[in-house]
XYZ file of C-alpha atoms in Angstrom:
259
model
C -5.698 -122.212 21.778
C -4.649 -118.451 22.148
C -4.485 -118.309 18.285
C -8.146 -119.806 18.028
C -9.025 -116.763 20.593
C -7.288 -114.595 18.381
C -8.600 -115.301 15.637
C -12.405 -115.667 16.704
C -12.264 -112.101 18.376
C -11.011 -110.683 14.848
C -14.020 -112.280 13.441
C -16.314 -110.895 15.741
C -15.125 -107.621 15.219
C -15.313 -107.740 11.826
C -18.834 -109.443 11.528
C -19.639 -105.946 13.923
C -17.941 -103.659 11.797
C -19.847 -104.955 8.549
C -22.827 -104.849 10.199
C -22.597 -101.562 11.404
C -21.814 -100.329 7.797
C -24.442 -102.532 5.523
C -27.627 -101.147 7.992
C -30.559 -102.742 6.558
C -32.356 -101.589 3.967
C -35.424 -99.996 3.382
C -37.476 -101.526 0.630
C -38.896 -98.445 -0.219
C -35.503 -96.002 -1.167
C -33.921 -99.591 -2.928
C -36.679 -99.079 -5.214
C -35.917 -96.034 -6.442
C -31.992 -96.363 -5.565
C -31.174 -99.447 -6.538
C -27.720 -100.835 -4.492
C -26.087 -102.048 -7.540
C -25.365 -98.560 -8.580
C -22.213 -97.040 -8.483
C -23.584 -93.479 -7.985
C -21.187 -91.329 -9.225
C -22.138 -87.751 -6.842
C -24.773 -86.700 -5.028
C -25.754 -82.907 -4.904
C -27.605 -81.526 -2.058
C -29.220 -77.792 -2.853
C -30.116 -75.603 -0.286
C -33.680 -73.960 -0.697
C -32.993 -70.589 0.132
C -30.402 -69.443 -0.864
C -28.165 -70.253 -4.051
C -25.649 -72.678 -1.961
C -25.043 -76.100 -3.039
C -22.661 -79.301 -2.009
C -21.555 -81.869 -4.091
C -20.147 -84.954 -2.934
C -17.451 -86.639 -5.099
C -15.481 -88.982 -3.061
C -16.815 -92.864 -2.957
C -16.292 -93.637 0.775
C -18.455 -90.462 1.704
C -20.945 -91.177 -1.005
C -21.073 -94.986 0.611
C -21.068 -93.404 3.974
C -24.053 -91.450 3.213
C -26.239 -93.864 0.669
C -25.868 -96.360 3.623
C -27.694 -93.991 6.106
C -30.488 -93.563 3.365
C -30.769 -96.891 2.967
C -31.631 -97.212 6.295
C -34.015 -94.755 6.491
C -37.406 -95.782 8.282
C -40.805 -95.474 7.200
C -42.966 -92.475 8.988
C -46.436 -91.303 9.143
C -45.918 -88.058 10.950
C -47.745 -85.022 9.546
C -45.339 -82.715 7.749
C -45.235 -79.231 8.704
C -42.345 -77.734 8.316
C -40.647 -76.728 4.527
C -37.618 -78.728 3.082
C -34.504 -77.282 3.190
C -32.653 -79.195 1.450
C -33.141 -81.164 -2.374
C -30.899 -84.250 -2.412
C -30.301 -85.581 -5.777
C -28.495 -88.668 -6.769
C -26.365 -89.284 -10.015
C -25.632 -92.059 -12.072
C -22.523 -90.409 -14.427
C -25.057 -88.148 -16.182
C -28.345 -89.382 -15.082
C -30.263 -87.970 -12.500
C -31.799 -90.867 -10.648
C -33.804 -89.647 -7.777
C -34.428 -86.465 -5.856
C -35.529 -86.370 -2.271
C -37.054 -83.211 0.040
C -34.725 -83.439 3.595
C -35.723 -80.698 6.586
C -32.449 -80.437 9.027
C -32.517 -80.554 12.473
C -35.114 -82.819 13.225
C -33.896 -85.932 15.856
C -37.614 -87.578 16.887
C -37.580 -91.091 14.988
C -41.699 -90.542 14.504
C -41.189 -87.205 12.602
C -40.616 -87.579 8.803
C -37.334 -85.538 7.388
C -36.725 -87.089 4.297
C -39.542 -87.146 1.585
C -38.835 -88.784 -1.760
C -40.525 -87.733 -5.605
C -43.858 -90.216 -4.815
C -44.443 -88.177 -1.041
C -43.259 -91.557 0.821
C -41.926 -89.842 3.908
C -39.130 -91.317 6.274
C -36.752 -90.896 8.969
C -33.083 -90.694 8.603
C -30.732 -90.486 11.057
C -30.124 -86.691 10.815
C -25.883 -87.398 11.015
C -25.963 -87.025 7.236
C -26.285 -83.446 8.427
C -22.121 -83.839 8.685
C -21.569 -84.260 5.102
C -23.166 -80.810 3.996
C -25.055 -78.758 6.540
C -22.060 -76.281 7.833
C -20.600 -75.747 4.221
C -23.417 -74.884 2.582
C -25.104 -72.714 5.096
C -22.550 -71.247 6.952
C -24.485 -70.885 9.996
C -21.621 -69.425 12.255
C -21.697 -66.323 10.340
C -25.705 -65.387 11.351
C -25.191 -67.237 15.578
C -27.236 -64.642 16.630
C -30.332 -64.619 14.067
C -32.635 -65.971 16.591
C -32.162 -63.433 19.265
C -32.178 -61.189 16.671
C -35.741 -62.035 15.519
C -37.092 -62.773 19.188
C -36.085 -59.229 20.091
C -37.486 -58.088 17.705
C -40.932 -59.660 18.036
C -40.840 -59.304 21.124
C -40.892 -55.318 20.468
C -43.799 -55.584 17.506
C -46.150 -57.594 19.656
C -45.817 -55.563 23.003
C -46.663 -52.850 20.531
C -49.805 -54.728 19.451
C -51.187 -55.018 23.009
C -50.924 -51.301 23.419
C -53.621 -51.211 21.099
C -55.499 -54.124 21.980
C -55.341 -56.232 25.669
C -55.454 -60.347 24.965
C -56.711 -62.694 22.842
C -54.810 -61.419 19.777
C -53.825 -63.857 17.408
C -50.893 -63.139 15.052
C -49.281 -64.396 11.808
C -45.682 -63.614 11.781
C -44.116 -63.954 7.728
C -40.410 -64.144 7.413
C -40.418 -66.209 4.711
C -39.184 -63.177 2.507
C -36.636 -62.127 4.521
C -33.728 -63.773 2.449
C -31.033 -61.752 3.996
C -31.558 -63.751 7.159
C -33.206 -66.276 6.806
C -31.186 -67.720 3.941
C -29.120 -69.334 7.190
C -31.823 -70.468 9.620
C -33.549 -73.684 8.832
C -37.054 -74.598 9.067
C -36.445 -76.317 12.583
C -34.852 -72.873 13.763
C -37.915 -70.764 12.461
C -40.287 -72.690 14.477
C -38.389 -72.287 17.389
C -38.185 -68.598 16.681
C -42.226 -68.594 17.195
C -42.320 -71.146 19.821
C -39.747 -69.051 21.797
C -41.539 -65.298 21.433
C -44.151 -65.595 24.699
C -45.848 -62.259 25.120
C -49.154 -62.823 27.555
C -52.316 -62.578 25.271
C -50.643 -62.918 22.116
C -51.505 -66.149 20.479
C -49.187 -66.871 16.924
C -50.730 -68.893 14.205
C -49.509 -70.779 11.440
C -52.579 -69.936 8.948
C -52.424 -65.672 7.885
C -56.762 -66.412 8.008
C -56.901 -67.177 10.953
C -54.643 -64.198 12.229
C -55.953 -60.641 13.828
C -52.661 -59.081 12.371
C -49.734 -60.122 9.912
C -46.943 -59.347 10.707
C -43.660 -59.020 8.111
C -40.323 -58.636 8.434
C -37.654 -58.017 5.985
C -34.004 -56.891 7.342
C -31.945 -54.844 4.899
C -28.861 -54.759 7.116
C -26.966 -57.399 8.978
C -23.884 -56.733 10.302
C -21.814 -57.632 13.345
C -22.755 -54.117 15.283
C -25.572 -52.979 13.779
C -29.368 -54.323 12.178
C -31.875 -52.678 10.128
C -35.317 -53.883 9.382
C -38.418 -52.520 8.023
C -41.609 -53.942 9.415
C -45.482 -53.861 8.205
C -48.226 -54.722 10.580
C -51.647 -55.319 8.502
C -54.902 -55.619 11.106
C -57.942 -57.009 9.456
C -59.244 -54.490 7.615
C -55.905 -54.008 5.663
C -54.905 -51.094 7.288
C -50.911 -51.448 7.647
C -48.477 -49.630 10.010
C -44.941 -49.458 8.583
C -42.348 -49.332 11.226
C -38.679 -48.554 10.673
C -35.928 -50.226 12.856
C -32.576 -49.785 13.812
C -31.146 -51.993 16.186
C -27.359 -52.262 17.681
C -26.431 -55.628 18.364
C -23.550 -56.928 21.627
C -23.003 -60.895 21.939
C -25.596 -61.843 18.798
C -27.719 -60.058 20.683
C -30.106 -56.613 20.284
C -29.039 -54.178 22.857
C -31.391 -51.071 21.533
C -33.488 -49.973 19.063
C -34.039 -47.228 17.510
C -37.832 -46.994 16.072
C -39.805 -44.660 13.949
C -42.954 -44.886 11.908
C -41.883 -45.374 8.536
């Protein structure tokens, strides 16, 4: 009797185990990667900066096809840019390439966007395999504050000339010496987190009062430097020059002059 015991637990937990691996399967990604592949590597390229990860070894690459696999079908809008491409191989053959934006964890919001614009959800753990080597995010911690501080200094400047209902565009797309290690996730939160009463930011340059732009030429542990235009409607542009020295990731002065 205390063998049968034995012997039913071990089933259990191994009837667990496998179903915890082989998650089931979206109809949709087995189309275009189909399970009886034995992919050989899978390359994931970041999309601003010239970093890329491939994965070689068979139980990661099974770890991480069964996550896609179970990726789940979305509707949610897409606004935010992909940061990643993830491309699967076949020995030489490329077989598919999918768009993946890090960082987001709400089931309803699409992350993973294949060649066709199908957009899905996948659980954002395959993060693990690739996000910290390629991006190397410990080296720019305090980015954020960085950029927060900063805004914080361009828009108070703003109101001097002009009271409320301003509406900015703020464009750090360009700004490849920083932002190369932020992800698309970590931008928005950059705007969401920069309150300054009266100051309304907007994600369309058209609809904006001012455009802002920001492009750093110095990032160091100690010490920031940024040059910054502010264009007002009528395409008059201020050019500021800053200097910043930076304690904890964080801006403890400036020093500013028109440029």
């Amino acid at each position: 009797m205390k063998k049968f015991l034995v012997l039913i637990c071990t089933l259990i937990v191994l009837f667990t185990s496998s179903c915890n691996f082989f998650k089931h399967s979206n109809s949709k990604i087995e189309s275009k990667l189909n399970k009886n592949i034995k992919y050989e590597r899978i390359i994931i390229t970041s999309t601003r900066l010239a970093g890329r990860y491939t994965i070689f070894d068979q139980t990661s690459i099974k770890r991480f096809m069964n996550e896609i696999y179970g990726a789940k079908n979305v509707e949610g809008d897409i606004t935010l840019q992909p940061d990643f491409f993830i491309e699967f191989y076949d020995s030489n053959k490329k077989v598919a390439t999918f768009k993946y934006i890090a960082g987001i964890t709400d089931e309803n919001q699409p992350n993973l966007i294949d060649e066709e614009g199908n957009k899905y959800y996948v659980d954002s753990s395959i993060e693990d395999e690739f996000i910290k080597r390629i991006m190397k995010k410990e080296m720019f911690k305090g980015a954020s504050d960085y950029y927060i501080s900063l805004l914080e200094d361009v828009l108070n400047r703003i109101k001097q000339e002009r009271q409320d209902n301003i509406k900015v565009y703020i464009d750090i797309n360009k700004d490849y010496l920083v932002i190369k290690y932020l992800t698309s996730v970590d931008m928005r939160n950059i705007y969401d987190s920069v309150k300054i009463q009266g100051i309304e930011i907007v994600e369309n340059e058209n609809q904006a009062d001012y455009v802002i732009n920001i492009v750093t030429s110095e990032y160091k542990d100690t010490k920031v430097v940024a040059n910054v235009s502010i264009k007002d409607k009528s395409n008059y542009t201020k050019k500021l020059f800053y200097e910043g020295n930076r304690v904890d990731g964080k801006i403890t002065s400036y020093f500013i002059k028109n440029k």
